mmCIF file of C-alpha atoms in Angstrom:
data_model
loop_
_atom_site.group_PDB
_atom_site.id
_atom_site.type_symbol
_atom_site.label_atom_id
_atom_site.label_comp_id
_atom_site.label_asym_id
_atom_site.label_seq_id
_atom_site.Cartn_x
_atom_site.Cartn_y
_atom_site.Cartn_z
ATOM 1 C CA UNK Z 17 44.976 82.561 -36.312
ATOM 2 C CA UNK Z 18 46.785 80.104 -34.231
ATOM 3 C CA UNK Z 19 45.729 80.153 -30.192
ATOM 4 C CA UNK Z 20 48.794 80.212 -27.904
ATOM 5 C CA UNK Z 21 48.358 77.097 -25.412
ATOM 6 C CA UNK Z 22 48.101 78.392 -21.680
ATOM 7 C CA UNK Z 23 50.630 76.894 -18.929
ATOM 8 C CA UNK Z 24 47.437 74.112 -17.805
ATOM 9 C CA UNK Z 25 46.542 73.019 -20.815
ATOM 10 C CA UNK Z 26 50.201 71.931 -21.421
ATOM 11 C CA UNK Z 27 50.467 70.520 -18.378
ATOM 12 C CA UNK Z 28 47.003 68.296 -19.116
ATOM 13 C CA UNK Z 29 48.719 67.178 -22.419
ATOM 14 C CA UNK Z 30 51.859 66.334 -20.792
ATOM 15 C CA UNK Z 31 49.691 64.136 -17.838
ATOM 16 C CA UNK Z 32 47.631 62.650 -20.511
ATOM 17 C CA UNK Z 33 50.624 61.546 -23.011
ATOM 18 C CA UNK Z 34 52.607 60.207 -19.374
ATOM 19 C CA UNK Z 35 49.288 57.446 -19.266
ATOM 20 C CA UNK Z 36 49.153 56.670 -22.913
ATOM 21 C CA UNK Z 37 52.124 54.784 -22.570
ATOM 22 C CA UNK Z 38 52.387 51.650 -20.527
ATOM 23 C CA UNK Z 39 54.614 48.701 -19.382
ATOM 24 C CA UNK Z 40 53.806 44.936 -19.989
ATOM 25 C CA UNK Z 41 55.322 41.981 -19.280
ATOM 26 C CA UNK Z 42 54.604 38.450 -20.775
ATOM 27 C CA UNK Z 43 51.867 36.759 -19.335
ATOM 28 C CA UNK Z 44 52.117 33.146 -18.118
ATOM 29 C CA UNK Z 45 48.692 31.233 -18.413
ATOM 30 C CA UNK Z 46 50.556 28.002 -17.300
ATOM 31 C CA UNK Z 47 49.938 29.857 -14.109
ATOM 32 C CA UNK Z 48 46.425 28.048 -13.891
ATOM 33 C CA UNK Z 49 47.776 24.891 -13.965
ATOM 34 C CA UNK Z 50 49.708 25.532 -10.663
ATOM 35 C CA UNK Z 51 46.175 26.693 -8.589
ATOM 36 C CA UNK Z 52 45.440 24.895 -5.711
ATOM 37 C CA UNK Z 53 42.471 25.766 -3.131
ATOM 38 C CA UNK Z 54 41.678 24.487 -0.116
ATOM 39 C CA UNK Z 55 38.420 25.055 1.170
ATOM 40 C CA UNK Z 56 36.762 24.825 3.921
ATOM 41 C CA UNK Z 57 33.219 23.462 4.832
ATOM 42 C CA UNK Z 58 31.052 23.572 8.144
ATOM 43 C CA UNK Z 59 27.119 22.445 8.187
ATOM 44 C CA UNK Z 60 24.883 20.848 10.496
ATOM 45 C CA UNK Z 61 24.532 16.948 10.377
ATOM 46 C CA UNK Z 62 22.096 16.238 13.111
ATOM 47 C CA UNK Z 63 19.712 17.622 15.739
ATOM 48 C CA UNK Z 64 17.431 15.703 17.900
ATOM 49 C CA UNK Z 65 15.619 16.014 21.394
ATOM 50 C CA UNK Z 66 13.819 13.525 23.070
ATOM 51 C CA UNK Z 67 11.943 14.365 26.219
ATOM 52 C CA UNK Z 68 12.571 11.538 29.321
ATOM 53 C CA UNK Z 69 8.629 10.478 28.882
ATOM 54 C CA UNK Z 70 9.091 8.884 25.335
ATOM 55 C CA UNK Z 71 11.922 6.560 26.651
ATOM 56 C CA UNK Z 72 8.267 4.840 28.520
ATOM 57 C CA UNK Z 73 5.268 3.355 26.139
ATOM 58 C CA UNK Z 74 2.362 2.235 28.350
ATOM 59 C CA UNK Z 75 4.777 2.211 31.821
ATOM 60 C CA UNK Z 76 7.140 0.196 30.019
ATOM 61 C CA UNK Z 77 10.440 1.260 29.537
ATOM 62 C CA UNK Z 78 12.405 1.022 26.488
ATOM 63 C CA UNK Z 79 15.607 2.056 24.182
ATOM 64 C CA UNK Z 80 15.411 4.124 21.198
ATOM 65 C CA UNK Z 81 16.627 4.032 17.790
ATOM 66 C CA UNK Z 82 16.880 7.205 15.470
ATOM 67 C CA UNK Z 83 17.432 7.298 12.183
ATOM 68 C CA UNK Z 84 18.753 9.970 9.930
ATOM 69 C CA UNK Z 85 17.212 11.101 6.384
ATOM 70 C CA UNK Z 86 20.095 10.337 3.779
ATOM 71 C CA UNK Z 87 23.324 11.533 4.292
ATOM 72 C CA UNK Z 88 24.653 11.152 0.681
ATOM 73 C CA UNK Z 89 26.475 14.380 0.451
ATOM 74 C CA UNK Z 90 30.224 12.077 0.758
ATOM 75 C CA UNK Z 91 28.902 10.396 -1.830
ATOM 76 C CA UNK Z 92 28.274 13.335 -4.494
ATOM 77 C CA UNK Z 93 31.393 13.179 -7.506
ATOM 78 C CA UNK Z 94 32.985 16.392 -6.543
ATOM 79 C CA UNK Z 95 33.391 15.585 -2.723
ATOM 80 C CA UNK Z 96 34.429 12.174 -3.873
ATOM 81 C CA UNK Z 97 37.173 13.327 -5.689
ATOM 82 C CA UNK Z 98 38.339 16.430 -3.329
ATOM 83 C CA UNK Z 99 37.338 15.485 0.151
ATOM 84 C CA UNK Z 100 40.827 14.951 2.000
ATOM 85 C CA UNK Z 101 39.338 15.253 5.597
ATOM 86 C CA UNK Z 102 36.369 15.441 7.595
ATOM 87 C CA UNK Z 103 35.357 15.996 10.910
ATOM 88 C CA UNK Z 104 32.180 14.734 12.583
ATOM 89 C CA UNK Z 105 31.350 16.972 16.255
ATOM 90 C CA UNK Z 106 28.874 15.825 18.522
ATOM 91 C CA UNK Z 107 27.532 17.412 21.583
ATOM 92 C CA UNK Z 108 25.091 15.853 23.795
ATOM 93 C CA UNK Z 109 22.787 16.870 26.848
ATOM 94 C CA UNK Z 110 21.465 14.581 29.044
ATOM 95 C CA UNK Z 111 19.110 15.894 32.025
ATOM 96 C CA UNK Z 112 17.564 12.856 32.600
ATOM 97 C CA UNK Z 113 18.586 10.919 35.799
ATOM 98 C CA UNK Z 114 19.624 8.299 33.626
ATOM 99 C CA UNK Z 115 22.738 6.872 32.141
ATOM 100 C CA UNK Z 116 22.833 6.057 28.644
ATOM 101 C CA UNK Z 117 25.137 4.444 25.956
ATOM 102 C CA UNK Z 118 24.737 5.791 22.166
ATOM 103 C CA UNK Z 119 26.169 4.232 19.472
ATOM 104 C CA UNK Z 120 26.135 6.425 15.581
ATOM 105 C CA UNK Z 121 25.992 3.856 12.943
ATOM 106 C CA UNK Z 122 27.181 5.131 9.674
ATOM 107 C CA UNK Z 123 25.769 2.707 6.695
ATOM 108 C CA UNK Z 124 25.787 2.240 3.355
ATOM 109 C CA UNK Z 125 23.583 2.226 0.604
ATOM 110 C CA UNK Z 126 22.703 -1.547 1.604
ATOM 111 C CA UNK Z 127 21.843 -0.387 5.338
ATOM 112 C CA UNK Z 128 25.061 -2.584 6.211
ATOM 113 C CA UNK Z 129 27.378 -0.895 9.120
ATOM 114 C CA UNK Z 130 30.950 0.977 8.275
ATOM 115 C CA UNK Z 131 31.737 2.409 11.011
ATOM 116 C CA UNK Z 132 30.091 3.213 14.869
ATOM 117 C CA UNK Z 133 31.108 5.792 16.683
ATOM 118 C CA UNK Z 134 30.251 5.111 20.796
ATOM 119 C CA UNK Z 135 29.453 6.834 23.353
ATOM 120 C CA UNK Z 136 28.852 6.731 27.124
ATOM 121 C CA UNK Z 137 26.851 9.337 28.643
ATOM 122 C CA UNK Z 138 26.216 9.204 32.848
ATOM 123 C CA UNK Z 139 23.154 10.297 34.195
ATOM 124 C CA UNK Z 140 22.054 13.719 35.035
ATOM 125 C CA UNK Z 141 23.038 14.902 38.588
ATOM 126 C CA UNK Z 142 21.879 18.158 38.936
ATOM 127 C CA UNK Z 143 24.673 19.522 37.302
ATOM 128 C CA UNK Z 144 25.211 20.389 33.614
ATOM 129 C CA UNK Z 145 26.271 17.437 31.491
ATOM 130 C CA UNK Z 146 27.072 18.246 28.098
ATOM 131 C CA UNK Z 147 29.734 15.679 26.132
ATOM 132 C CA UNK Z 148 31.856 16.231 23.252
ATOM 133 C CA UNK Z 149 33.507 14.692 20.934
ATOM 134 C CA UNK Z 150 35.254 14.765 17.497
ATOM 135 C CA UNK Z 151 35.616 11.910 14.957
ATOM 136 C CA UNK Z 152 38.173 12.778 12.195
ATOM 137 C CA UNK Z 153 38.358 10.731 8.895
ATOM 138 C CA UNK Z 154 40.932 10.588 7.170
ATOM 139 C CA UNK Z 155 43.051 8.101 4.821
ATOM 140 C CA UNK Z 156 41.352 4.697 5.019
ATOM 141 C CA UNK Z 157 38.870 5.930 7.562
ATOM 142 C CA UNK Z 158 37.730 8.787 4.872
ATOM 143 C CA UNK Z 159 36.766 5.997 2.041
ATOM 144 C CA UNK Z 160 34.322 4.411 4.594
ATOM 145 C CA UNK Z 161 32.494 8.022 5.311
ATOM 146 C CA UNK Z 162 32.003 8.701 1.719
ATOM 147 C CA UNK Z 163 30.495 5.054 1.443
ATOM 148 C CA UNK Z 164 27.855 6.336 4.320
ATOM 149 C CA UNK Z 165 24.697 7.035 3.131
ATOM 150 C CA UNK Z 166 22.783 6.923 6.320
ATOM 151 C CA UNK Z 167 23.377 7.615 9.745
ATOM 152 C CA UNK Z 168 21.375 5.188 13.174
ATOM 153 C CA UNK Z 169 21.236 6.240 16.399
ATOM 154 C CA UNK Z 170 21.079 3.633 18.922
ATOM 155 C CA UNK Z 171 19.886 5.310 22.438
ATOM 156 C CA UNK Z 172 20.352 2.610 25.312
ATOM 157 C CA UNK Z 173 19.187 3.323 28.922
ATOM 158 C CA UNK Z 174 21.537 1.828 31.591
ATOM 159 C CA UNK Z 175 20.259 0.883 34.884
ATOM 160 C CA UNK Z 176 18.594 3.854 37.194
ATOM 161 C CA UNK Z 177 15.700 5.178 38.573
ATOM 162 C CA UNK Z 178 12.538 4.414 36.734
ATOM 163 C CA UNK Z 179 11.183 6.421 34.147
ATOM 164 C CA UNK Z 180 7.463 7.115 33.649
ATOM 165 C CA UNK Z 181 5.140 9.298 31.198
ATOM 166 C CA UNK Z 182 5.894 11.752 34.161
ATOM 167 C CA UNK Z 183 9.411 12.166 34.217
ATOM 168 C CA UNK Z 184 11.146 15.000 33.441
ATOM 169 C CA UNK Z 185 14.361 15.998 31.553
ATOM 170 C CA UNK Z 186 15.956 14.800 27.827
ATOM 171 C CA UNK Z 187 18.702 14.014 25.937
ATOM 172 C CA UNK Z 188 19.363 16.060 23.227
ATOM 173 C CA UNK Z 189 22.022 15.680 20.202
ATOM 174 C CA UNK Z 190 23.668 18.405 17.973
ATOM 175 C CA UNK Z 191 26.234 17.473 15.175
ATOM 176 C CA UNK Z 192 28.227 18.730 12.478
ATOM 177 C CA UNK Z 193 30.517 18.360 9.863
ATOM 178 C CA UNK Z 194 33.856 20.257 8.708
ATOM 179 C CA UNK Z 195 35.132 18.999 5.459
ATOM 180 C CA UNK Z 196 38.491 19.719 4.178
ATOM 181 C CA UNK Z 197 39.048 19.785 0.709
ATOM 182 C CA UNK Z 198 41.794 20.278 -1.968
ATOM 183 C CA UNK Z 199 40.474 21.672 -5.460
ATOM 184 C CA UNK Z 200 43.609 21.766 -8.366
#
């Protein structure tokens, strides 16, 4: 005997038969070949405090030089070939009651100088004295970072007050690094 099909379970085959069917349209893989991304990198380059007192070696004062573990990450294939732009910040504190003059010697691989990137920084006052700044490479300027494989830092004192093993304060660098790339 032959069950009579109730109002719902029409309805269910109707709503079931309506998504069995479906629209297409041609698919264009050549697509790919058109992607483009641009991202975006940020990451810390450099730290480094140095307390007033190490600026003076047996009451003798004298300048410092800093030098950076390798920085070969311009120099790795895929940054080589993408890398359209980068951007090297720097922010410094002094509180010493000294003036000083840093120079940022990017090198290569054969410890010879490509590019310095100077600074002068007055002495501390009393008041907060943070500087800034923003080296962008790009074009012709871009080819000498990813050459760098090492970074200096030349710390000169200019003429002040004496320092001793007693004085107080420091100068302390932060930098980083935005890199701009293009992937296709």
């Amino acid at each position: 005997m032959m069950k009579r099909l109730s109002f719902n379970r029409i309805l269910l085959l109707f709503i079931i038969s309506l998504f069995s069917f479906s629209c297409s349209s041609d698919l264009d893989f050549n697509q790919a070949n058109d992607l483009k991304l641009e991202p975006i990198f940020v990451a810390n380059l450099a730290y480094f405090e140095i307390p007033a007192h190490e600026f003076v070696t047996n009451g003798i004062e004298h300048n410092l030089t800093v030098g950076s573990p390798t920085v070969d990450v311009f120099n790795d294939a895929f940054f080589k070939k993408h890398l359209t732009r980068a951007d090297l910040s720097f922010e410094i504190d002094n509180t010493i009651n000294r003036g000083h003059t840093l120079d940022i010697i990017l090198q290569d691989r054969n410890n010879q100088p490509l590019y310095t990137i100077s600074f002068n920084i007055p002495a501390y006052t009393g008041v907060a004295n943070s500087i800034t700044k923003t080296e962008i490479f790009e074009n012709g300027n871009l080819d000498l970072l990813k050459s760098t494989t090492k970074m200096t830092f030349v710390l000169k004192m200019l003429a002040g007050p004496p320092l001793s093993e007693n004085s107080i304060g420091s100068f302390k660098l932060r930098s980083g690094v935005t890199a701009y790339l293009i992937v296709q």
